[in-house]
Amino acid sequence: MTTSTENEARIDPLWRSWEGAHGGHVAAVALAAVRAQFAGGAHPVRTLTTHFLAPAAAGPLHVSGTAPASGRRSAACVFSGHQDGLPVVVGSALFGSGRSGTPYDGQPAPDVPGPEACRAVRLPGRLAPFARQLEIRPATSDLPPADGDRAELLAWVRFTDGRVLDAGAVVTLTDVLPPALYAVWRSPRPVPSAELTVHFTDALDEDVPEGWTLVRIRTDHAGARWVVDDSAVWAADGRLLALGRQSRVVRGELS
């Protein structure tokens, strides 16, 4: 049976990006708004896809959703978020219970110095105001803008408020590093997210403590002012938490 509902969430003004709210934060807010309604708290989230139709502003986000399929082991949800009567996001979420099976890890955490051995950096306030809610310590020598030859950034990241690394926090983390092209560009320019899909691992079926995560972002392709970025988030103990892939749009250079 198809069910539908609507509730009100809030976009935190502290998570402001260069144009509206930070995409990962908006996706996490939408997930929180639909999760209890359609998964009943019984199933972990497995996949979240969010399309960003317009910049989201701080304040209320009216999220409505429909669950076209729900069963004992899985539930699917299609949702949309509106502000002032206009759509800003649409997306879908898949929830599913776990089963025993043979594990496989094809994305081991990179072998890099721990966060205590890395120096913290501050992202430019005009470009990423939301970064004040994070502590970021690059794990390699690639610092944006790096003018390098590989579009990849790798850093230790943790929330300054010490929040638990639940699914919402992990969604946000897949999008917190600068666009990977900043590692090869000489100067930054806006590259907002148009779509973000996050696949969660079974590590989030367990209790994951707050603290450091290792986050990597890299560009797989760029052309015609469109970019495909891949990201990965590992817990401090090396467990893979999530994989993300997003489509981004390259805007003009910042003034």
PDB file of C-alpha atoms in Angstrom:
ATOM      1  CA  MET A   1       0.000   0.000   0.000  1.00  0.00           C
ATOM      2  CA  THR A   2       1.292   3.470  -0.888  1.00  0.00           C
ATOM      3  CA  THR A   3       1.476   5.875   2.035  1.00  0.00           C
ATOM      4  CA  SER A   4       2.293   9.576   2.081  1.00  0.00           C
ATOM      5  CA  THR A   5       3.023  12.229   4.675  1.00  0.00           C
ATOM      6  CA  GLU A   6       4.426  15.719   5.122  1.00  0.00           C
ATOM      7  CA  ASN A   7       6.355  17.324   7.935  1.00  0.00           C
ATOM      8  CA  GLU A   8       8.490  20.368   8.587  1.00  0.00           C
ATOM      9  CA  ALA A   9      12.263  20.247   8.964  1.00  0.00           C
ATOM     10  CA  ARG A  10      14.713  23.119   9.406  1.00  0.00           C
ATOM     11  CA  ILE A  11      17.803  24.166   7.508  1.00  0.00           C
ATOM     12  CA  ASP A  12      20.467  25.342   9.965  1.00  0.00           C
ATOM     13  CA  PRO A  13      21.811  28.834   9.123  1.00  0.00           C
ATOM     14  CA  LEU A  14      25.254  27.733  10.329  1.00  0.00           C
ATOM     15  CA  TRP A  15      25.466  25.388   7.333  1.00  0.00           C
ATOM     16  CA  ARG A  16      25.555  28.117   4.719  1.00  0.00           C
ATOM     17  CA  SER A  17      27.598  27.595   1.565  1.00  0.00           C
ATOM     18  CA  TRP A  18      28.471  30.073  -1.170  1.00  0.00           C
ATOM     19  CA  GLU A  19      24.969  29.869  -2.661  1.00  0.00           C
ATOM     20  CA  GLY A  20      22.338  28.814  -0.145  1.00  0.00           C
ATOM     21  CA  ALA A  21      22.679  25.940   2.300  1.00  0.00           C
ATOM     22  CA  HIS A  22      25.352  23.250   2.062  1.00  0.00           C
ATOM     23  CA  GLY A  23      24.087  20.396  -0.137  1.00  0.00           C
ATOM     24  CA  GLY A  24      25.137  17.599   2.182  1.00  0.00           C
ATOM     25  CA  HIS A  25      23.362  19.278   5.086  1.00  0.00           C
ATOM     26  CA  VAL A  26      20.168  19.696   3.055  1.00  0.00           C
ATOM     27  CA  ALA A  27      20.273  16.013   2.055  1.00  0.00           C
ATOM     28  CA  ALA A  28      20.786  14.996   5.692  1.00  0.00           C
ATOM     29  CA  VAL A  29      17.846  17.145   6.823  1.00  0.00           C
ATOM     30  CA  ALA A  30      15.610  15.554   4.190  1.00  0.00           C
ATOM     31  CA  LEU A  31      16.703  12.069   5.257  1.00  0.00           C
ATOM     32  CA  ALA A  32      15.881  12.795   8.892  1.00  0.00           C
ATOM     33  CA  ALA A  33      12.458  14.113   7.888  1.00  0.00           C
ATOM     34  CA  VAL A  34      11.418  10.959   6.026  1.00  0.00           C
ATOM     35  CA  ARG A  35      13.271   8.242   7.902  1.00  0.00           C
ATOM     36  CA  ALA A  36      10.928   7.717  10.830  1.00  0.00           C
ATOM     37  CA  GLN A  37       7.857   8.033   8.631  1.00  0.00           C
ATOM     38  CA  PHE A  38       8.755   5.363   6.114  1.00  0.00           C
ATOM     39  CA  ALA A  39      11.263   3.031   7.770  1.00  0.00           C
ATOM     40  CA  GLY A  40       9.680   3.024  11.184  1.00  0.00           C
ATOM     41  CA  GLY A  41      13.125   3.035  12.716  1.00  0.00           C
ATOM     42  CA  ALA A  42      13.381  -0.682  11.938  1.00  0.00           C
ATOM     43  CA  HIS A  43      15.586  -0.597   8.844  1.00  0.00           C
ATOM     44  CA  PRO A  44      18.949   1.120   8.328  1.00  0.00           C
ATOM     45  CA  VAL A  45      19.197   3.434   5.344  1.00  0.00           C
ATOM     46  CA  ARG A  46      21.089   1.870   2.421  1.00  0.00           C
ATOM     47  CA  THR A  47      20.916   4.520  -0.302  1.00  0.00           C
ATOM     48  CA  LEU A  48      19.951   8.182  -0.451  1.00  0.00           C
ATOM     49  CA  THR A  49      19.674  10.183  -3.685  1.00  0.00           C
ATOM     50  CA  THR A  50      19.030  13.924  -3.627  1.00  0.00           C
ATOM     51  CA  HIS A  51      18.552  16.259  -6.589  1.00  0.00           C
ATOM     52  CA  PHE A  52      19.113  19.932  -5.795  1.00  0.00           C
ATOM     53  CA  LEU A  53      16.656  22.022  -7.796  1.00  0.00           C
ATOM     54  CA  ALA A  54      17.388  25.412  -6.235  1.00  0.00           C
ATOM     55  CA  PRO A  55      19.520  26.811  -3.406  1.00  0.00           C
ATOM     56  CA  ALA A  56      17.921  26.097  -0.031  1.00  0.00           C
ATOM     57  CA  ALA A  57      17.670  28.934   2.465  1.00  0.00           C
ATOM     58  CA  ALA A  58      17.968  28.758   6.224  1.00  0.00           C
ATOM     59  CA  GLY A  59      14.643  28.084   7.916  1.00  0.00           C
ATOM     60  CA  PRO A  60      11.723  25.718   7.386  1.00  0.00           C
ATOM     61  CA  LEU A  61      11.884  22.985   4.763  1.00  0.00           C
ATOM     62  CA  HIS A  62       8.524  21.324   4.110  1.00  0.00           C
ATOM     63  CA  VAL A  63       9.252  17.705   3.247  1.00  0.00           C
ATOM     64  CA  SER A  64       6.612  15.451   1.750  1.00  0.00           C
ATOM     65  CA  GLY A  65       7.073  11.837   0.794  1.00  0.00           C
ATOM     66  CA  THR A  66       5.467   8.740  -0.560  1.00  0.00           C
ATOM     67  CA  ALA A  67       6.357   5.137   0.233  1.00  0.00           C
ATOM     68  CA  PRO A  68       5.378   3.107  -2.852  1.00  0.00           C
ATOM     69  CA  ALA A  69       6.766  -0.114  -1.352  1.00  0.00           C
ATOM     70  CA  SER A  70       7.324  -1.266   2.212  1.00  0.00           C
ATOM     71  CA  GLY A  71       7.912  -4.739   3.540  1.00  0.00           C
ATOM     72  CA  ARG A  72       9.433  -6.707   6.377  1.00  0.00           C
ATOM     73  CA  ARG A  73      12.988  -6.282   5.084  1.00  0.00           C
ATOM     74  CA  SER A  74      12.934  -3.094   3.018  1.00  0.00           C
ATOM     75  CA  ALA A  75      11.148   0.185   2.434  1.00  0.00           C
ATOM     76  CA  ALA A  76      11.454   2.719  -0.376  1.00  0.00           C
ATOM     77  CA  CYS A  77      10.569   6.390  -0.200  1.00  0.00           C
ATOM     78  CA  VAL A  78      10.289   9.189  -2.758  1.00  0.00           C
ATOM     79  CA  PHE A  79      10.384  12.692  -1.286  1.00  0.00           C
ATOM     80  CA  SER A  80      10.420  16.393  -2.124  1.00  0.00           C
ATOM     81  CA  GLY A  81      11.266  19.494  -0.128  1.00  0.00           C
ATOM     82  CA  HIS A  82       9.666  22.914  -0.595  1.00  0.00           C
ATOM     83  CA  GLN A  83      10.346  26.425   0.649  1.00  0.00           C
ATOM     84  CA  ASP A  84       7.849  29.256   0.106  1.00  0.00           C
ATOM     85  CA  GLY A  85       5.838  26.909  -2.082  1.00  0.00           C
ATOM     86  CA  LEU A  86       8.723  26.208  -4.479  1.00  0.00           C
ATOM     87  CA  PRO A  87      10.583  22.871  -4.789  1.00  0.00           C
ATOM     88  CA  VAL A  88      14.233  22.938  -3.750  1.00  0.00           C
ATOM     89  CA  VAL A  89      15.008  19.203  -3.524  1.00  0.00           C
ATOM     90  CA  VAL A  90      13.582  15.904  -4.709  1.00  0.00           C
ATOM     91  CA  GLY A  91      14.972  12.462  -4.043  1.00  0.00           C
ATOM     92  CA  SER A  92      14.558   8.908  -2.885  1.00  0.00           C
ATOM     93  CA  ALA A  93      15.735   6.713  -0.033  1.00  0.00           C
ATOM     94  CA  LEU A  94      16.011   2.959   0.320  1.00  0.00           C
ATOM     95  CA  PHE A  95      15.948   1.301   3.746  1.00  0.00           C
ATOM     96  CA  GLY A  96      16.752  -2.362   4.319  1.00  0.00           C
ATOM     97  CA  SER A  97      17.530  -4.797   7.126  1.00  0.00           C
ATOM     98  CA  GLY A  98      20.824  -6.681   7.188  1.00  0.00           C
ATOM     99  CA  ARG A  99      21.503 -10.389   6.806  1.00  0.00           C
ATOM    100  CA  SER A 100      24.502 -12.564   7.561  1.00  0.00           C
ATOM    101  CA  GLY A 101      26.929 -13.100   4.697  1.00  0.00           C
ATOM    102  CA  THR A 102      30.556 -13.064   3.614  1.00  0.00           C
ATOM    103  CA  PRO A 103      32.001  -9.548   3.906  1.00  0.00           C
ATOM    104  CA  TYR A 104      34.194  -7.915   1.271  1.00  0.00           C
ATOM    105  CA  ASP A 105      36.057  -4.604   1.450  1.00  0.00           C
ATOM    106  CA  GLY A 106      37.157  -3.191  -1.885  1.00  0.00           C
ATOM    107  CA  GLN A 107      37.715   0.307  -0.472  1.00  0.00           C
ATOM    108  CA  PRO A 108      40.245   0.011   2.377  1.00  0.00           C
ATOM    109  CA  ALA A 109      41.161   3.231   4.139  1.00  0.00           C
ATOM    110  CA  PRO A 110      44.259   4.905   2.685  1.00  0.00           C
ATOM    111  CA  ASP A 111      47.458   4.518   4.676  1.00  0.00           C
ATOM    112  CA  VAL A 112      48.047   8.069   5.891  1.00  0.00           C
ATOM    113  CA  PRO A 113      49.248   9.721   9.122  1.00  0.00           C
ATOM    114  CA  GLY A 114      46.625   9.968  11.839  1.00  0.00           C
ATOM    115  CA  PRO A 115      44.823  13.225  12.603  1.00  0.00           C
ATOM    116  CA  GLU A 116      47.135  14.034  15.495  1.00  0.00           C
ATOM    117  CA  ALA A 117      50.029  14.199  13.005  1.00  0.00           C
ATOM    118  CA  CYS A 118      48.208  16.502  10.542  1.00  0.00           C
ATOM    119  CA  ARG A 119      47.777  20.261  10.746  1.00  0.00           C
ATOM    120  CA  ALA A 120      44.340  21.858  10.722  1.00  0.00           C
ATOM    121  CA  VAL A 121      43.344  24.228   7.918  1.00  0.00           C
ATOM    122  CA  ARG A 122      40.509  26.709   7.529  1.00  0.00           C
ATOM    123  CA  LEU A 123      38.544  26.857   4.318  1.00  0.00           C
ATOM    124  CA  PRO A 124      37.912  30.392   2.989  1.00  0.00           C
ATOM    125  CA  GLY A 125      34.914  31.891   4.775  1.00  0.00           C
ATOM    126  CA  ARG A 126      33.507  33.459   1.605  1.00  0.00           C
ATOM    127  CA  LEU A 127      33.518  30.096  -0.133  1.00  0.00           C
ATOM    128  CA  ALA A 128      32.502  27.717   2.667  1.00  0.00           C
ATOM    129  CA  PRO A 129      31.016  29.395   5.774  1.00  0.00           C
ATOM    130  CA  PHE A 130      29.735  25.974   6.905  1.00  0.00           C
ATOM    131  CA  ALA A 131      33.315  24.813   7.429  1.00  0.00           C
ATOM    132  CA  ARG A 132      33.340  26.605  10.787  1.00  0.00           C
ATOM    133  CA  GLN A 133      31.319  23.627  12.058  1.00  0.00           C
ATOM    134  CA  LEU A 134      34.182  21.271  11.168  1.00  0.00           C
ATOM    135  CA  GLU A 135      37.800  20.608  11.980  1.00  0.00           C
ATOM    136  CA  ILE A 136      39.653  19.660   8.803  1.00  0.00           C
ATOM    137  CA  ARG A 137      43.185  18.269   8.715  1.00  0.00           C
ATOM    138  CA  PRO A 138      44.566  17.393   5.268  1.00  0.00           C
ATOM    139  CA  ALA A 139      46.197  13.953   5.280  1.00  0.00           C
ATOM    140  CA  THR A 140      48.359  14.684   2.204  1.00  0.00           C
ATOM    141  CA  SER A 141      50.284  17.668   0.886  1.00  0.00           C
ATOM    142  CA  ASP A 142      47.497  18.545  -1.586  1.00  0.00           C
ATOM    143  CA  LEU A 143      45.967  21.794  -0.349  1.00  0.00           C
ATOM    144  CA  PRO A 144      43.422  23.634  -2.502  1.00  0.00           C
ATOM    145  CA  PRO A 145      44.036  25.427  -4.755  1.00  0.00           C
ATOM    146  CA  ALA A 146      47.010  23.149  -5.372  1.00  0.00           C
ATOM    147  CA  ASP A 147      47.747  23.518  -9.112  1.00  0.00           C
ATOM    148  CA  GLY A 148      48.585  19.822  -9.096  1.00  0.00           C
ATOM    149  CA  ASP A 149      48.082  17.035 -11.603  1.00  0.00           C
ATOM    150  CA  ARG A 150      45.544  14.860  -9.746  1.00  0.00           C
ATOM    151  CA  ALA A 151      42.025  15.934  -8.780  1.00  0.00           C
ATOM    152  CA  GLU A 152      41.876  14.298  -5.355  1.00  0.00           C
ATOM    153  CA  LEU A 153      41.739  15.560  -1.773  1.00  0.00           C
ATOM    154  CA  LEU A 154      42.066  13.497   1.404  1.00  0.00           C
ATOM    155  CA  ALA A 155      41.568  14.820   4.919  1.00  0.00           C
ATOM    156  CA  TRP A 156      40.653  13.948   8.464  1.00  0.00           C
ATOM    157  CA  VAL A 157      37.372  15.630   9.399  1.00  0.00           C
ATOM    158  CA  ARG A 158      35.303  15.853  12.568  1.00  0.00           C
ATOM    159  CA  PHE A 159      32.330  17.910  13.699  1.00  0.00           C
ATOM    160  CA  THR A 160      33.145  20.551  16.270  1.00  0.00           C
ATOM    161  CA  ASP A 161      29.928  19.768  18.148  1.00  0.00           C
ATOM    162  CA  GLY A 162      31.013  16.142  18.714  1.00  0.00           C
ATOM    163  CA  ARG A 163      27.915  14.653  17.104  1.00  0.00           C
ATOM    164  CA  VAL A 164      27.522  10.896  16.679  1.00  0.00           C
ATOM    165  CA  LEU A 165      28.404   9.562  13.242  1.00  0.00           C
ATOM    166  CA  ASP A 166      24.927   8.478  12.234  1.00  0.00           C
ATOM    167  CA  ALA A 167      23.623   8.311   8.660  1.00  0.00           C
ATOM    168  CA  GLY A 168      22.777  12.012   8.558  1.00  0.00           C
ATOM    169  CA  ALA A 169      26.244  13.005   9.718  1.00  0.00           C
ATOM    170  CA  VAL A 170      27.827  10.708   7.148  1.00  0.00           C
ATOM    171  CA  VAL A 171      25.710  12.167   4.320  1.00  0.00           C
ATOM    172  CA  THR A 172      27.026  15.600   5.271  1.00  0.00           C
ATOM    173  CA  LEU A 173      30.614  14.324   5.345  1.00  0.00           C
ATOM    174  CA  THR A 174      30.451  13.011   1.774  1.00  0.00           C
ATOM    175  CA  ASP A 175      30.120  16.650   0.677  1.00  0.00           C
ATOM    176  CA  VAL A 176      32.282  18.632   3.136  1.00  0.00           C
ATOM    177  CA  LEU A 177      35.609  18.744   1.305  1.00  0.00           C
ATOM    178  CA  PRO A 178      36.186  21.268  -1.475  1.00  0.00           C
ATOM    179  CA  PRO A 179      35.502  20.063  -5.017  1.00  0.00           C
ATOM    180  CA  ALA A 180      38.353  17.766  -6.046  1.00  0.00           C
ATOM    181  CA  LEU A 181      39.168  19.994  -9.028  1.00  0.00           C
ATOM    182  CA  TYR A 182      40.485  22.503  -6.508  1.00  0.00           C
ATOM    183  CA  ALA A 183      43.518  20.228  -6.297  1.00  0.00           C
ATOM    184  CA  VAL A 184      44.395  21.033  -9.920  1.00  0.00           C
ATOM    185  CA  TRP A 185      43.004  24.561 -10.346  1.00  0.00           C
ATOM    186  CA  ARG A 186      45.045  27.647  -9.529  1.00  0.00           C
ATOM    187  CA  SER A 187      42.057  29.574  -8.185  1.00  0.00           C
ATOM    188  CA  PRO A 188      38.707  28.451  -6.751  1.00  0.00           C
ATOM    189  CA  ARG A 189      35.325  28.941  -8.357  1.00  0.00           C
ATOM    190  CA  PRO A 190      31.837  27.772  -7.354  1.00  0.00           C
ATOM    191  CA  VAL A 191      31.049  24.135  -8.178  1.00  0.00           C
ATOM    192  CA  PRO A 192      27.643  23.493  -6.558  1.00  0.00           C
ATOM    193  CA  SER A 193      26.101  20.033  -6.303  1.00  0.00           C
ATOM    194  CA  ALA A 194      23.259  19.213  -8.681  1.00  0.00           C
ATOM    195  CA  GLU A 195      22.762  15.627  -7.468  1.00  0.00           C
ATOM    196  CA  LEU A 196      24.212  13.523  -4.652  1.00  0.00           C
ATOM    197  CA  THR A 197      23.819   9.780  -4.128  1.00  0.00           C
ATOM    198  CA  VAL A 198      25.170   8.126  -0.985  1.00  0.00           C
ATOM    199  CA  HIS A 199      25.500   4.365  -0.445  1.00  0.00           C
ATOM    200  CA  PHE A 200      25.844   3.360   3.218  1.00  0.00           C
ATOM    201  CA  THR A 201      27.705   0.307   4.502  1.00  0.00           C
ATOM    202  CA  ASP A 202      26.715  -2.090   7.255  1.00  0.00           C
ATOM    203  CA  ALA A 203      29.150  -0.318   9.598  1.00  0.00           C
ATOM    204  CA  LEU A 204      26.287   2.062  10.303  1.00  0.00           C
ATOM    205  CA  ASP A 205      24.151  -0.868  11.478  1.00  0.00           C
ATOM    206  CA  GLU A 206      26.321  -0.805  14.599  1.00  0.00           C
ATOM    207  CA  ASP A 207      27.042   1.951  17.093  1.00  0.00           C
ATOM    208  CA  VAL A 208      29.610   4.284  15.523  1.00  0.00           C
ATOM    209  CA  PRO A 209      31.173   6.729  18.005  1.00  0.00           C
ATOM    210  CA  GLU A 210      31.688  10.408  17.429  1.00  0.00           C
ATOM    211  CA  GLY A 211      35.138  11.602  16.430  1.00  0.00           C
ATOM    212  CA  TRP A 212      37.432  11.704  13.437  1.00  0.00           C
ATOM    213  CA  THR A 213      36.592  10.411   9.991  1.00  0.00           C
ATOM    214  CA  LEU A 214      38.857  10.126   6.964  1.00  0.00           C
ATOM    215  CA  VAL A 215      37.207  11.673   3.895  1.00  0.00           C
ATOM    216  CA  ARG A 216      38.376  11.434   0.295  1.00  0.00           C
ATOM    217  CA  ILE A 217      36.966  13.190  -2.743  1.00  0.00           C
ATOM    218  CA  ARG A 218      38.175  12.819  -6.320  1.00  0.00           C
ATOM    219  CA  THR A 219      36.975  13.882  -9.745  1.00  0.00           C
ATOM    220  CA  ASP A 220      36.348  11.029 -12.169  1.00  0.00           C
ATOM    221  CA  HIS A 221      35.406  13.251 -15.102  1.00  0.00           C
ATOM    222  CA  ALA A 222      34.884  16.900 -15.980  1.00  0.00           C
ATOM    223  CA  GLY A 223      33.652  18.436 -19.221  1.00  0.00           C
ATOM    224  CA  ALA A 224      31.111  20.883 -20.638  1.00  0.00           C
ATOM    225  CA  ARG A 225      31.107  22.548 -17.193  1.00  0.00           C
ATOM    226  CA  TRP A 226      29.774  19.368 -15.550  1.00  0.00           C
ATOM    227  CA  VAL A 227      31.778  17.355 -13.004  1.00  0.00           C
ATOM    228  CA  VAL A 228      31.438  13.834 -11.619  1.00  0.00           C
ATOM    229  CA  ASP A 229      32.940  13.527  -8.121  1.00  0.00           C
ATOM    230  CA  ASP A 230      33.346  10.392  -6.007  1.00  0.00           C
ATOM    231  CA  SER A 231      33.749  10.478  -2.230  1.00  0.00           C
ATOM    232  CA  ALA A 232      34.384   7.974   0.540  1.00  0.00           C
ATOM    233  CA  VAL A 233      34.077   8.253   4.321  1.00  0.00           C
ATOM    234  CA  TRP A 234      35.928   5.974   6.753  1.00  0.00           C
ATOM    235  CA  ALA A 235      35.677   5.811  10.539  1.00  0.00           C
ATOM    236  CA  ALA A 236      38.875   6.412  12.509  1.00  0.00           C
ATOM    237  CA  ASP A 237      39.251   2.647  12.961  1.00  0.00           C
ATOM    238  CA  GLY A 238      39.328   2.113   9.188  1.00  0.00           C
ATOM    239  CA  ARG A 239      35.754   0.928   8.622  1.00  0.00           C
ATOM    240  CA  LEU A 240      34.158   2.234   5.443  1.00  0.00           C
ATOM    241  CA  LEU A 241      30.976   4.125   6.337  1.00  0.00           C
ATOM    242  CA  ALA A 242      29.712   5.339   2.975  1.00  0.00           C
ATOM    243  CA  LEU A 243      30.468   5.972  -0.678  1.00  0.00           C
ATOM    244  CA  GLY A 244      29.106   9.025  -2.454  1.00  0.00           C
ATOM    245  CA  ARG A 245      28.880  10.141  -6.064  1.00  0.00           C
ATOM    246  CA  GLN A 246      27.664  13.516  -7.196  1.00  0.00           C
ATOM    247  CA  SER A 247      27.127  15.613 -10.308  1.00  0.00           C
ATOM    248  CA  ARG A 248      28.275  19.221 -10.026  1.00  0.00           C
ATOM    249  CA  VAL A 249      28.061  22.323 -12.181  1.00  0.00           C
ATOM    250  CA  VAL A 250      31.071  24.620 -12.710  1.00  0.00           C
ATOM    251  CA  ARG A 251      30.079  28.266 -12.348  1.00  0.00           C
ATOM    252  CA  GLY A 252      32.099  31.309 -13.336  1.00  0.00           C
ATOM    253  CA  GLU A 253      35.146  32.338 -11.341  1.00  0.00           C
ATOM    254  CA  LEU A 254      34.694  34.033  -7.994  1.00  0.00           C
ATOM    255  CA  SER A 255      35.239  37.776  -7.976  1.00  0.00           C
TER     256      SER A 255
END
